[in-house]
């Protein structure tokens, strides 16, 4: 076994320097038989930083470690040629001197024990002026683990190639960790108890498998994007009720079943109907929407079923109805509960027979239409009242989807508001910074009787009123008087959603009716606060917005004036809390 006795003589370093040849004519640098590059340290550091930022710390560590390993294996070829004329230690020191000569780090041997014949190896070195550790700390600050990955990879590759067996070097001290210099220790892999944790950085990552995984993820993202496009850009939400309605919609899309959409005005029933059409096999065929409440009763049948020339006064030309226009596609009947009884009878026949007769015509025309109906009324109640045919109701109600109102979708209000803000800011050519905190609170606290349609209109108004480059304020969204805002449960002065008025109305009524006195209300409030704070007067005072002495005084006065409480022990004195703590 050969041990290190002294630092290698300077002539060995001179021999290595002589092996470096510069060729200005060809623009090449050679180290023995290997072409070298002279690279700016800062440029190399920037490349290293970009790798870390792009791949992440762990993946970049593996890549840089393998790069260093390949460089070390190359330098070991030169060391093996020198080993024929020198001892094992002197030949091994070729690598550390090359590392120094190449400007990577100044290597100082501490202890080297080598027996190549027996395969025994131990090496300990100090690194000074490590470019890798210094630049890592420059970009990322002090690190919790060693960071000279390229250099440690070089040491492992060089020693392994020199010894002909795997040698693992670990950095036990590092300037990247805030220490004055780096120190490395190397020995055969099997002699390290946690070798597996470090050897994984030398194994090339299965890029093909990663690409396949990324391809799968891209496919999933594309399907998600495609699904969002099918649902529609305005159909946004993660609330349980909304997601349940969307899931019912997806299940019904491939079939021909008639769908009944139920929900208040403005919840987006037509958006759901259009999404159903886009997800169905009929997506390439027409989607025809009819608002039954917007068409006069005397014209409704002509609009739905068509009219022949001369069928009535003013019918100058034959015209197909909405059913014929939607042939092969989807017909959406909004506010179907407002259909008059005669139109209901004809609608039922169309659904049963699959054919229509224009007004003034005797022959039937075959139509293939998927019907989607919607209403904000209780059809079952209208059936009981005799204003809606029961057989048509059961026909339409084959597949019912309830769309929740916006007030039951609180978690969807913010993303919907942001979506409408981006939409109308782009339409109006404005750049806005979002909503003020008060505007956000108002959006979440408002009852939204008009649902999403009201929210959409309100955001559009806010975008128009807000100055470019600013935020939308509550006054831009709710341009009402203070009295009107309070009537809607919104007080922009700071009380939103009714503030204390709605919650305390019953208590006020009890005081005004003589059921409770003001002293009793104060006593209830004080004792509840003390109970909630578990006897801690300081905490109870903070809950009430009082100082601790103020609360102690009120409690003392309460016990003095109330004979029942006077016999009970006080919850706390003015000098300390019930828990024994001092005044805070």
Coordinates of C-alpha atoms in Angstrom, one line a residue:
X1 CA 0.0 0.0 0.0
X2 CA 1.3 3.4 -0.9
X3 CA 0.6 6.3 1.5
X4 CA 1.1 10.0 0.9
X5 CA 4.3 11.2 2.5
X6 CA 4.6 14.8 1.2
X7 CA 3.3 17.2 -1.4
X8 CA 4.3 16.2 -4.9
X9 CA 7.2 18.0 -6.3
X10 CA 6.8 21.1 -8.4
X11 CA 8.3 19.4 -11.5
X12 CA 5.3 17.1 -11.7
X13 CA 3.0 20.2 -12.0
X14 CA 5.4 21.6 -14.7
X15 CA 5.1 18.4 -16.6
X16 CA 1.4 18.7 -16.6
X17 CA 1.5 22.3 -17.7
X18 CA 3.8 21.2 -20.5
X19 CA 1.1 18.8 -21.7
X20 CA -1.3 21.7 -22.3
X21 CA -0.8 23.0 -25.9
X22 CA -2.4 26.1 -27.4
X23 CA -2.8 26.2 -31.2
X24 CA -3.8 29.8 -32.3
X25 CA -3.9 28.8 -35.9
X26 CA -6.6 26.1 -35.5
X27 CA -8.2 27.7 -32.5
X28 CA -7.8 24.6 -30.4
X29 CA -6.5 23.8 -26.9
X30 CA -5.1 20.3 -26.2
X31 CA -4.3 18.5 -23.0
X32 CA -2.3 15.5 -24.0
X33 CA -4.6 13.7 -26.5
X34 CA -7.8 15.5 -25.4
X35 CA -9.2 18.7 -26.8
X36 CA -10.1 21.3 -24.1
X37 CA -12.1 24.4 -23.8
X38 CA -11.4 27.7 -22.0
X39 CA -14.7 28.8 -20.7
X40 CA -15.7 31.9 -18.7
X41 CA -16.5 30.9 -15.1
X42 CA -19.5 33.3 -15.0
X43 CA -20.9 31.9 -18.2
X44 CA -20.6 28.3 -16.8
X45 CA -22.2 29.5 -13.6
X46 CA -25.2 31.0 -15.5
X47 CA -25.6 27.7 -17.4
X48 CA -25.5 25.8 -14.2
X49 CA -28.2 28.2 -12.7
X50 CA -30.4 27.8 -15.7
X51 CA -30.2 24.0 -15.4
X52 CA -31.2 24.2 -11.7
X53 CA -34.1 26.6 -12.4
X54 CA -35.3 24.5 -15.4
X55 CA -34.9 21.0 -14.0
X56 CA -35.1 21.5 -10.3
X57 CA -32.3 21.1 -7.7
X58 CA -32.2 17.3 -7.5
X59 CA -32.4 16.6 -11.3
X60 CA -29.8 19.3 -12.0
X61 CA -27.6 17.7 -9.4
X62 CA -27.7 14.4 -11.1
X63 CA -27.0 15.9 -14.6
X64 CA -24.0 17.9 -13.3
X65 CA -22.6 15.0 -11.3
X66 CA -22.6 12.8 -14.4
X67 CA -21.0 15.6 -16.5
X68 CA -18.2 15.8 -13.9
X69 CA -17.9 12.0 -13.8
X70 CA -17.3 11.9 -17.6
X71 CA -14.7 14.6 -17.3
X72 CA -12.9 12.6 -14.5
X73 CA -12.9 9.4 -16.5
X74 CA -11.2 11.3 -19.4
X75 CA -8.4 12.7 -17.2
X76 CA -7.8 9.3 -15.7
X77 CA -6.5 8.1 -19.0
X78 CA -3.6 10.5 -18.7
X79 CA -3.0 9.4 -15.1
X80 CA -2.8 5.7 -16.2
X81 CA 0.0 6.5 -18.7
X82 CA 2.0 8.2 -16.0
X83 CA 1.4 5.3 -13.5
X84 CA 4.0 3.3 -15.5
X85 CA 6.8 5.5 -14.3
X86 CA 5.5 6.6 -10.9
X87 CA 4.1 5.2 -7.7
X88 CA 0.3 4.8 -7.3
X89 CA 0.0 7.9 -5.2
X90 CA 2.1 10.0 -7.5
X91 CA 0.2 8.8 -10.5
X92 CA -3.2 9.4 -8.8
X93 CA -2.2 13.0 -8.0
X94 CA -2.3 13.7 -11.7
X95 CA -6.0 14.1 -11.4
X96 CA -6.1 16.6 -8.5
X97 CA -3.3 18.6 -10.2
X98 CA -5.3 18.7 -13.5
X99 CA -8.3 19.8 -11.6
X100 CA -6.2 22.7 -10.2
X101 CA -4.6 23.4 -13.6
X102 CA -8.0 23.6 -15.3
X103 CA -9.1 26.3 -12.8
X104 CA -11.8 24.3 -11.2
X105 CA -10.5 24.2 -7.6
X106 CA -7.2 24.1 -5.8
X107 CA -6.8 20.6 -4.4
X108 CA -4.7 19.9 -1.3
X109 CA -4.2 16.2 -0.3
X110 CA -4.7 15.4 3.4
X111 CA -4.5 11.6 3.3
X112 CA -4.1 9.1 0.5
X113 CA -3.9 5.3 0.9
X114 CA -3.8 3.3 -2.4
X115 CA -3.2 -0.3 -3.2
X116 CA -4.4 -0.8 -6.8
X117 CA -3.4 -4.5 -6.8
X118 CA -5.6 -5.2 -3.7
X119 CA -8.2 -2.7 -4.7
X120 CA -7.9 -0.7 -1.5
X121 CA -8.4 3.0 -1.6
X122 CA -8.9 5.9 0.8
X123 CA -8.5 9.6 -0.1
X124 CA -9.1 12.8 1.7
X125 CA -8.6 16.2 0.1
X126 CA -9.2 19.9 0.8
X127 CA -10.7 22.1 -1.9
X128 CA -9.9 25.8 -1.9
X129 CA -11.5 28.5 -4.2
X130 CA -14.2 26.1 -5.5
X131 CA -15.9 28.0 -8.3
X132 CA -18.9 25.8 -8.1
X133 CA -19.5 26.3 -4.4
X134 CA -18.9 30.1 -4.6
X135 CA -21.2 30.7 -7.5
X136 CA -24.0 28.5 -6.0
X137 CA -23.9 30.5 -2.8
X138 CA -23.9 33.7 -4.9
X139 CA -27.1 32.7 -6.7
X140 CA -28.9 30.7 -4.0
X141 CA -27.4 31.7 -0.7
X142 CA -26.1 29.3 1.9
X143 CA -27.3 25.8 1.2
X144 CA -28.1 23.0 3.7
X145 CA -26.2 20.4 1.7
X146 CA -22.9 20.2 -0.3
X147 CA -23.3 21.8 -3.8
X148 CA -20.0 21.1 -5.7
X149 CA -21.8 18.5 -7.8
X150 CA -19.6 18.6 -10.9
X151 CA -16.4 18.5 -8.9
X152 CA -17.6 15.5 -6.8
X153 CA -18.6 13.8 -10.0
X154 CA -15.2 14.4 -11.4
X155 CA -13.5 12.9 -8.3
X156 CA -15.7 9.8 -8.4
X157 CA -15.1 9.3 -12.2
X158 CA -11.4 9.9 -12.0
X159 CA -10.8 7.6 -8.9
X160 CA -13.1 4.9 -10.3
X161 CA -11.4 4.8 -13.7
X162 CA -7.9 5.0 -12.0
X163 CA -8.7 2.1 -9.6
X164 CA -10.8 0.0 -12.0
X165 CA -13.6 -0.3 -9.4
X166 CA -16.3 2.1 -8.2
X167 CA -15.0 4.7 -5.8
X168 CA -17.4 7.1 -4.2
X169 CA -16.3 10.6 -2.9
X170 CA -18.6 12.6 -0.6
X171 CA -18.2 16.2 0.2
X172 CA -18.3 16.5 4.0
X173 CA -17.6 20.2 4.1
X174 CA -18.6 22.8 1.5
X175 CA -18.2 26.6 0.9
X176 CA -21.8 26.5 -0.4
X177 CA -22.8 25.6 3.2
X178 CA -21.0 28.6 4.5
X179 CA -17.8 26.8 5.5
X180 CA -14.4 28.3 4.7
X181 CA -13.3 25.5 2.3
X182 CA -14.5 22.2 1.0
X183 CA -13.4 18.8 2.2
X184 CA -14.0 15.5 0.4
X185 CA -13.5 11.9 1.4
X186 CA -13.4 8.9 -1.0
X187 CA -13.4 5.1 -0.6
X188 CA -14.9 2.1 -2.3
X189 CA -18.7 2.2 -2.7
X190 CA -19.3 -0.8 -0.5
X191 CA -17.6 0.9 2.4
X192 CA -20.2 3.7 2.6
X193 CA -23.3 2.7 4.6
X194 CA -25.6 5.1 2.7
X195 CA -24.0 4.6 -0.7
X196 CA -27.3 4.0 -2.5
X197 CA -28.6 7.5 -1.6
X198 CA -25.6 9.0 -3.5
X199 CA -25.0 6.5 -6.3
X200 CA -28.5 7.3 -7.7
X201 CA -27.1 10.5 -9.1
X202 CA -24.7 8.6 -11.4
X203 CA -27.5 6.5 -13.1
X204 CA -28.7 8.1 -16.3
X205 CA -32.4 9.0 -15.9
X206 CA -34.8 7.1 -18.2
X207 CA -35.6 10.0 -20.5
X208 CA -37.8 7.8 -22.7
X209 CA -40.0 6.9 -19.8
X210 CA -40.1 10.5 -18.7
X211 CA -41.1 11.6 -22.2
X212 CA -43.9 9.0 -22.2
X213 CA -45.1 10.2 -18.8
X214 CA -45.0 13.8 -20.0
X215 CA -46.9 12.7 -23.1
X216 CA -49.6 11.1 -20.9
X217 CA -49.8 14.3 -18.9
X218 CA -50.1 16.4 -22.0
X219 CA -52.9 14.2 -23.2
X220 CA -54.7 14.6 -19.9
X221 CA -54.2 18.3 -20.1
X222 CA -55.5 18.4 -23.6
X223 CA -58.6 16.4 -22.6
X224 CA -59.1 18.8 -19.7
X225 CA -58.8 21.8 -22.0
X226 CA -61.0 20.1 -24.5
X227 CA -63.6 19.4 -21.9
X228 CA -63.5 23.0 -20.7
X229 CA -64.0 24.1 -24.3
X230 CA -67.0 21.8 -24.6
X231 CA -68.5 23.1 -21.4
X232 CA -68.0 26.7 -22.4
X233 CA -65.7 29.4 -21.2
X234 CA -68.3 30.9 -18.9
X235 CA -69.0 27.6 -17.1
X236 CA -66.5 27.8 -14.3
X237 CA -66.7 26.3 -10.9
X238 CA -65.6 23.8 -8.4
X239 CA -68.5 23.9 -5.9
X240 CA -70.1 20.5 -5.2
X241 CA -73.5 21.4 -6.6
X242 CA -72.0 22.8 -9.9
X243 CA -69.7 19.8 -10.3
X244 CA -72.6 17.4 -9.7
X245 CA -74.7 19.1 -12.4
X246 CA -71.8 19.0 -14.8
X247 CA -71.3 15.3 -14.2
X248 CA -75.0 14.6 -14.9
X249 CA -74.6 16.6 -18.1
X250 CA -71.6 14.5 -19.2
X251 CA -73.5 11.3 -18.6
X252 CA -76.5 12.4 -20.6
X253 CA -74.5 13.8 -23.6
X254 CA -73.9 10.6 -25.6
X255 CA -77.6 9.6 -25.5
X256 CA -80.8 11.0 -27.1
X257 CA -82.7 11.4 -23.9
X258 CA -84.7 14.6 -23.3
X259 CA -83.1 16.7 -20.6
X260 CA -84.9 19.1 -18.3
X261 CA -82.8 21.9 -16.8
X262 CA -84.1 23.4 -13.6
X263 CA -82.8 26.5 -11.9
X264 CA -83.5 30.2 -11.1
X265 CA -83.2 32.9 -13.7
X266 CA -79.6 33.7 -14.6
X267 CA -78.0 30.4 -13.4
X268 CA -76.8 29.6 -16.9
X269 CA -79.4 27.1 -18.2
X270 CA -78.7 28.0 -21.8
X271 CA -75.0 27.6 -21.2
X272 CA -75.7 24.1 -19.9
X273 CA -77.8 23.3 -22.9
X274 CA -75.1 24.5 -25.3
X275 CA -72.5 22.5 -23.5
X276 CA -74.7 19.4 -23.7
X277 CA -75.0 19.9 -27.5
X278 CA -71.2 20.4 -27.8
X279 CA -70.5 17.1 -25.9
X280 CA -73.1 15.1 -27.9
X281 CA -72.7 13.3 -31.2
X282 CA -74.9 16.1 -32.7
X283 CA -72.3 18.7 -32.2
X284 CA -71.8 19.3 -35.9
X285 CA -75.5 19.9 -36.4
X286 CA -77.6 23.0 -35.5
X287 CA -78.3 24.2 -32.0
X288 CA -81.6 26.2 -32.0
X289 CA -82.7 28.1 -28.9
X290 CA -86.2 29.3 -28.3
X291 CA -87.4 31.5 -25.4
X292 CA -91.0 30.4 -25.0
X293 CA -91.8 33.4 -22.7
X294 CA -90.6 35.9 -25.2
X295 CA -92.9 34.9 -28.1
X296 CA -96.6 35.9 -28.1
X297 CA -98.9 32.9 -27.7
X298 CA -100.6 33.5 -31.1
X299 CA -97.2 33.2 -32.9
X300 CA -95.6 30.5 -30.7
X301 CA -96.9 27.5 -32.7
X302 CA -95.8 29.1 -36.0
X303 CA -92.4 29.7 -34.5
X304 CA -92.0 26.1 -33.2
X305 CA -93.7 24.1 -36.0
X306 CA -93.6 26.3 -39.0
X307 CA -96.2 27.9 -41.2
X308 CA -97.5 27.5 -44.8
X309 CA -98.2 30.4 -47.1
X310 CA -101.7 31.8 -46.5
X311 CA -102.2 29.8 -43.3
X312 CA -103.3 33.1 -41.6
X313 CA -103.3 36.8 -42.4
X314 CA -99.8 38.0 -42.9
X315 CA -98.4 34.5 -43.8
X316 CA -97.1 35.6 -47.2
X317 CA -94.4 32.9 -47.5
X318 CA -93.9 29.4 -46.2
X319 CA -91.5 29.2 -43.3
X320 CA -90.0 26.3 -41.5
X321 CA -90.3 26.2 -37.7
X322 CA -87.6 25.8 -35.1
X323 CA -88.0 22.0 -35.0
X324 CA -87.2 21.8 -38.7
X325 CA -84.3 24.2 -38.4
X326 CA -82.9 22.0 -35.6
X327 CA -83.3 18.8 -37.6
X328 CA -80.4 16.5 -36.7
X329 CA -79.3 18.7 -33.9
X330 CA -80.6 20.1 -30.6
X331 CA -83.6 22.3 -29.8
X332 CA -83.5 24.2 -26.6
X333 CA -86.8 25.4 -25.2
X334 CA -86.2 27.9 -22.5
X335 CA -89.0 28.8 -20.0
X336 CA -91.0 25.8 -21.2
X337 CA -93.4 26.3 -18.3
X338 CA -94.8 29.3 -20.1
X339 CA -96.0 27.3 -23.1
X340 CA -99.8 27.6 -23.6
X341 CA -101.8 24.4 -23.4
X342 CA -102.5 24.0 -27.2
X343 CA -98.7 24.3 -27.9
X344 CA -98.1 21.8 -25.2
X345 CA -100.3 19.2 -26.9
X346 CA -98.5 19.7 -30.2
X347 CA -95.1 19.5 -28.6
X348 CA -96.1 16.2 -27.0
X349 CA -97.1 14.8 -30.3
X350 CA -93.8 15.9 -31.9
X351 CA -91.9 14.2 -29.1
X352 CA -93.9 11.0 -29.4
X353 CA -94.1 10.7 -33.3
X354 CA -90.9 12.5 -34.3
X355 CA -92.8 14.6 -36.9
X356 CA -94.3 18.1 -37.2
X357 CA -97.1 19.7 -39.2
X358 CA -96.8 23.3 -40.3
X359 CA -99.7 25.6 -39.7
X360 CA -102.0 25.4 -42.7
X361 CA -100.5 22.1 -43.9
X362 CA -101.8 18.6 -43.7
X363 CA -98.8 16.5 -44.4
X364 CA -96.3 15.5 -41.6
X365 CA -92.6 16.2 -41.9
X366 CA -90.1 13.8 -40.1
X367 CA -87.7 15.6 -37.8
X368 CA -84.8 14.2 -35.7
X369 CA -84.4 16.6 -32.8
X370 CA -82.9 16.2 -29.3
X371 CA -85.0 18.3 -27.0
X372 CA -83.5 20.2 -24.0
X373 CA -86.1 22.1 -21.9
X374 CA -85.5 24.6 -19.1
X375 CA -87.6 26.4 -16.6
X376 CA -87.4 28.4 -13.4
X377 CA -90.8 27.3 -12.4
X378 CA -92.0 24.3 -10.4
X379 CA -93.6 22.2 -13.2
X380 CA -95.0 19.7 -10.7
X381 CA -97.0 22.5 -9.1
X382 CA -98.2 23.8 -12.4
X383 CA -99.4 20.2 -13.2
X384 CA -101.4 20.2 -10.0
X385 CA -102.9 23.5 -10.9
X386 CA -103.9 22.2 -14.4
X387 CA -101.6 24.7 -16.2
X388 CA -99.2 22.1 -17.5
X389 CA -99.9 18.7 -19.1
X390 CA -98.9 15.9 -16.8
X391 CA -98.0 13.6 -19.8
X392 CA -95.7 16.3 -21.3
X393 CA -94.2 16.9 -17.9
X394 CA -93.2 13.2 -17.5
X395 CA -91.9 13.2 -21.0
X396 CA -89.7 16.2 -20.4
X397 CA -88.7 15.1 -16.9
X398 CA -87.0 11.9 -18.1
X399 CA -83.6 13.3 -17.1
X400 CA -83.6 16.2 -14.7
X401 CA -80.6 18.4 -13.9
X402 CA -80.8 21.0 -11.1
X403 CA -78.4 23.9 -11.5
X404 CA -77.7 25.5 -8.1
X405 CA -78.0 29.3 -7.7
X406 CA -74.9 31.4 -7.3
X407 CA -75.5 32.1 -3.6
X408 CA -75.0 28.4 -3.0
X409 CA -71.8 28.4 -5.0
X410 CA -69.8 30.9 -2.9
X411 CA -66.4 29.3 -3.8
X412 CA -67.2 29.9 -7.5
X413 CA -67.8 33.6 -7.2
X414 CA -64.2 34.7 -7.2
X415 CA -63.0 32.6 -10.2
X416 CA -66.1 33.7 -12.2
X417 CA -65.5 37.3 -11.3
X418 CA -61.9 37.1 -12.4
X419 CA -63.0 35.4 -15.7
X420 CA -65.5 38.1 -16.5
X421 CA -63.0 40.8 -15.5
X422 CA -60.4 39.4 -18.0
X423 CA -63.2 39.0 -20.7
X424 CA -64.5 42.6 -20.5
X425 CA -61.2 44.2 -19.9
X426 CA -60.0 42.7 -23.2
X427 CA -63.3 43.8 -24.9
X428 CA -62.9 47.4 -23.6
X429 CA -59.2 47.6 -24.1
X430 CA -58.5 48.2 -20.4
X431 CA -55.7 46.9 -18.2
X432 CA -57.1 46.5 -14.6
X433 CA -55.3 45.2 -11.5
X434 CA -58.2 43.3 -10.1
X435 CA -60.6 44.1 -7.3
X436 CA -60.2 46.0 -4.1
X437 CA -60.5 44.1 -0.9
X438 CA -63.8 45.7 -0.2
X439 CA -65.1 44.8 -3.6
X440 CA -64.1 41.2 -3.1
X441 CA -66.0 41.1 0.2
X442 CA -69.0 42.7 -1.4
X443 CA -69.0 40.1 -4.2
X444 CA -68.9 37.3 -1.7
X445 CA -71.5 38.7 0.6
X446 CA -74.1 39.8 -1.9
X447 CA -77.2 37.5 -2.3
X448 CA -77.1 37.5 -6.2
X449 CA -80.8 37.3 -6.9
X450 CA -79.9 37.5 -10.6
X451 CA -77.2 34.8 -10.3
X452 CA -74.4 34.5 -12.9
X453 CA -76.1 36.8 -15.4
X454 CA -76.2 39.5 -12.7
X455 CA -72.6 38.9 -11.8
X456 CA -71.6 39.1 -15.5
X457 CA -73.4 42.4 -16.0
X458 CA -72.1 43.8 -12.7
X459 CA -68.4 43.0 -13.6
X460 CA -68.9 44.5 -17.1
X461 CA -70.2 47.7 -15.5
X462 CA -67.3 47.7 -13.1
X463 CA -64.8 47.4 -15.9
X464 CA -66.3 50.3 -17.7
X465 CA -66.4 52.6 -14.6
X466 CA -62.9 51.7 -13.2
X467 CA -60.0 53.9 -14.4
X468 CA -57.4 52.0 -16.6
X469 CA -54.5 50.7 -14.5
X470 CA -56.6 50.8 -11.3
X471 CA -58.7 48.2 -9.4
X472 CA -62.4 47.8 -9.5
X473 CA -63.9 49.3 -6.4
X474 CA -67.1 48.3 -4.6
X475 CA -68.8 51.6 -5.7
X476 CA -68.1 50.6 -9.4
X477 CA -70.0 47.3 -8.8
X478 CA -72.8 48.6 -6.6
X479 CA -73.6 52.2 -7.8
X480 CA -76.4 52.7 -5.3
X481 CA -77.2 54.9 -2.4
X482 CA -76.3 53.9 1.1
X483 CA -80.0 53.2 1.9
X484 CA -80.4 50.9 -1.2
X485 CA -77.2 49.1 -0.3
X486 CA -78.4 48.5 3.3
X487 CA -81.7 47.2 1.9
X488 CA -79.8 44.7 -0.2
X489 CA -77.7 43.6 2.8
X490 CA -74.6 45.6 1.8
X491 CA -73.2 48.6 3.6
X492 CA -70.0 49.8 1.9
X493 CA -68.9 51.7 4.9
X494 CA -67.6 48.4 6.2
X495 CA -70.6 46.4 7.1
X496 CA -71.2 43.8 4.4
X497 CA -73.8 41.2 4.2
X498 CA -76.1 42.9 6.7
X499 CA -73.3 43.5 9.2
X500 CA -74.5 43.4 12.8
X501 CA -78.0 44.4 11.9
X502 CA -79.4 41.2 10.6
X503 CA -77.7 39.0 13.2
X504 CA -78.8 41.2 16.1
X505 CA -82.3 41.9 14.9
X506 CA -83.9 39.3 17.2
X507 CA -82.0 40.6 20.2
X508 CA -83.1 44.2 19.4
X509 CA -86.7 43.1 19.2
X510 CA -86.4 41.3 22.6
X511 CA -85.1 44.5 24.2
X512 CA -87.7 46.7 22.6
X513 CA -90.5 44.2 23.5
X514 CA -89.4 44.2 27.2
X515 CA -88.4 40.6 27.2
X516 CA -84.8 41.6 28.0
X517 CA -83.2 44.7 29.5
X518 CA -80.0 46.3 28.4
X519 CA -78.3 45.2 31.6
X520 CA -79.2 41.6 30.9
X521 CA -77.9 41.8 27.4
X522 CA -74.6 43.3 28.7
X523 CA -74.4 40.5 31.3
X524 CA -75.0 37.8 28.7
X525 CA -72.3 39.3 26.5
X526 CA -69.8 39.7 29.2
X527 CA -70.3 36.2 30.6
X528 CA -70.3 34.6 27.1
X529 CA -67.0 36.3 26.3
X530 CA -65.4 35.1 29.6
X531 CA -66.6 31.6 29.0
X532 CA -65.3 31.6 25.5
X533 CA -61.9 32.8 26.8
X534 CA -62.0 30.1 29.5
X535 CA -61.8 32.6 32.3
X536 CA -58.9 34.6 30.8
X537 CA -60.0 38.3 31.2
X538 CA -57.3 39.6 28.9
X539 CA -58.5 37.3 26.1
X540 CA -62.2 38.1 26.9
X541 CA -61.5 41.8 26.8
X542 CA -59.9 41.5 23.4
X543 CA -63.0 39.6 22.1
X544 CA -65.2 42.5 23.3
X545 CA -62.9 45.3 22.1
X546 CA -62.3 46.5 25.7
X547 CA -59.3 46.9 27.8
X548 CA -58.8 44.4 30.6
X549 CA -59.5 47.0 33.4
X550 CA -62.7 48.0 31.6
X551 CA -63.9 44.4 31.5
X552 CA -62.9 43.8 35.1
X553 CA -64.8 46.9 36.2
X554 CA -68.0 45.9 34.3
X555 CA -67.9 42.4 35.8
X556 CA -67.4 43.8 39.3
X557 CA -70.4 46.1 38.8
X558 CA -72.4 43.3 37.4
X559 CA -71.8 41.2 40.6
X560 CA -72.6 44.1 42.8
X561 CA -75.9 44.9 41.2
X562 CA -77.1 41.3 40.7
X563 CA -77.9 39.5 44.0
X564 CA -77.8 36.1 42.4
X565 CA -74.3 36.7 40.9
X566 CA -73.2 38.4 44.1
X567 CA -73.2 35.1 45.9
X568 CA -71.2 33.4 43.1
X569 CA -67.5 33.6 42.9
X570 CA -66.2 36.2 40.5
X571 CA -64.6 34.8 37.3
X572 CA -61.5 37.0 37.7
X573 CA -60.3 39.9 39.8
X574 CA -58.9 43.2 38.5
X575 CA -55.4 42.0 39.4
X576 CA -55.4 38.6 37.6
X577 CA -57.2 36.2 35.4
X578 CA -59.0 33.1 36.5
X579 CA -56.1 31.1 35.3
X580 CA -53.8 32.9 37.7
X581 CA -52.2 35.0 35.0
X582 CA -51.3 38.6 35.5
X583 CA -52.8 41.5 33.8
X584 CA -51.7 41.9 30.2

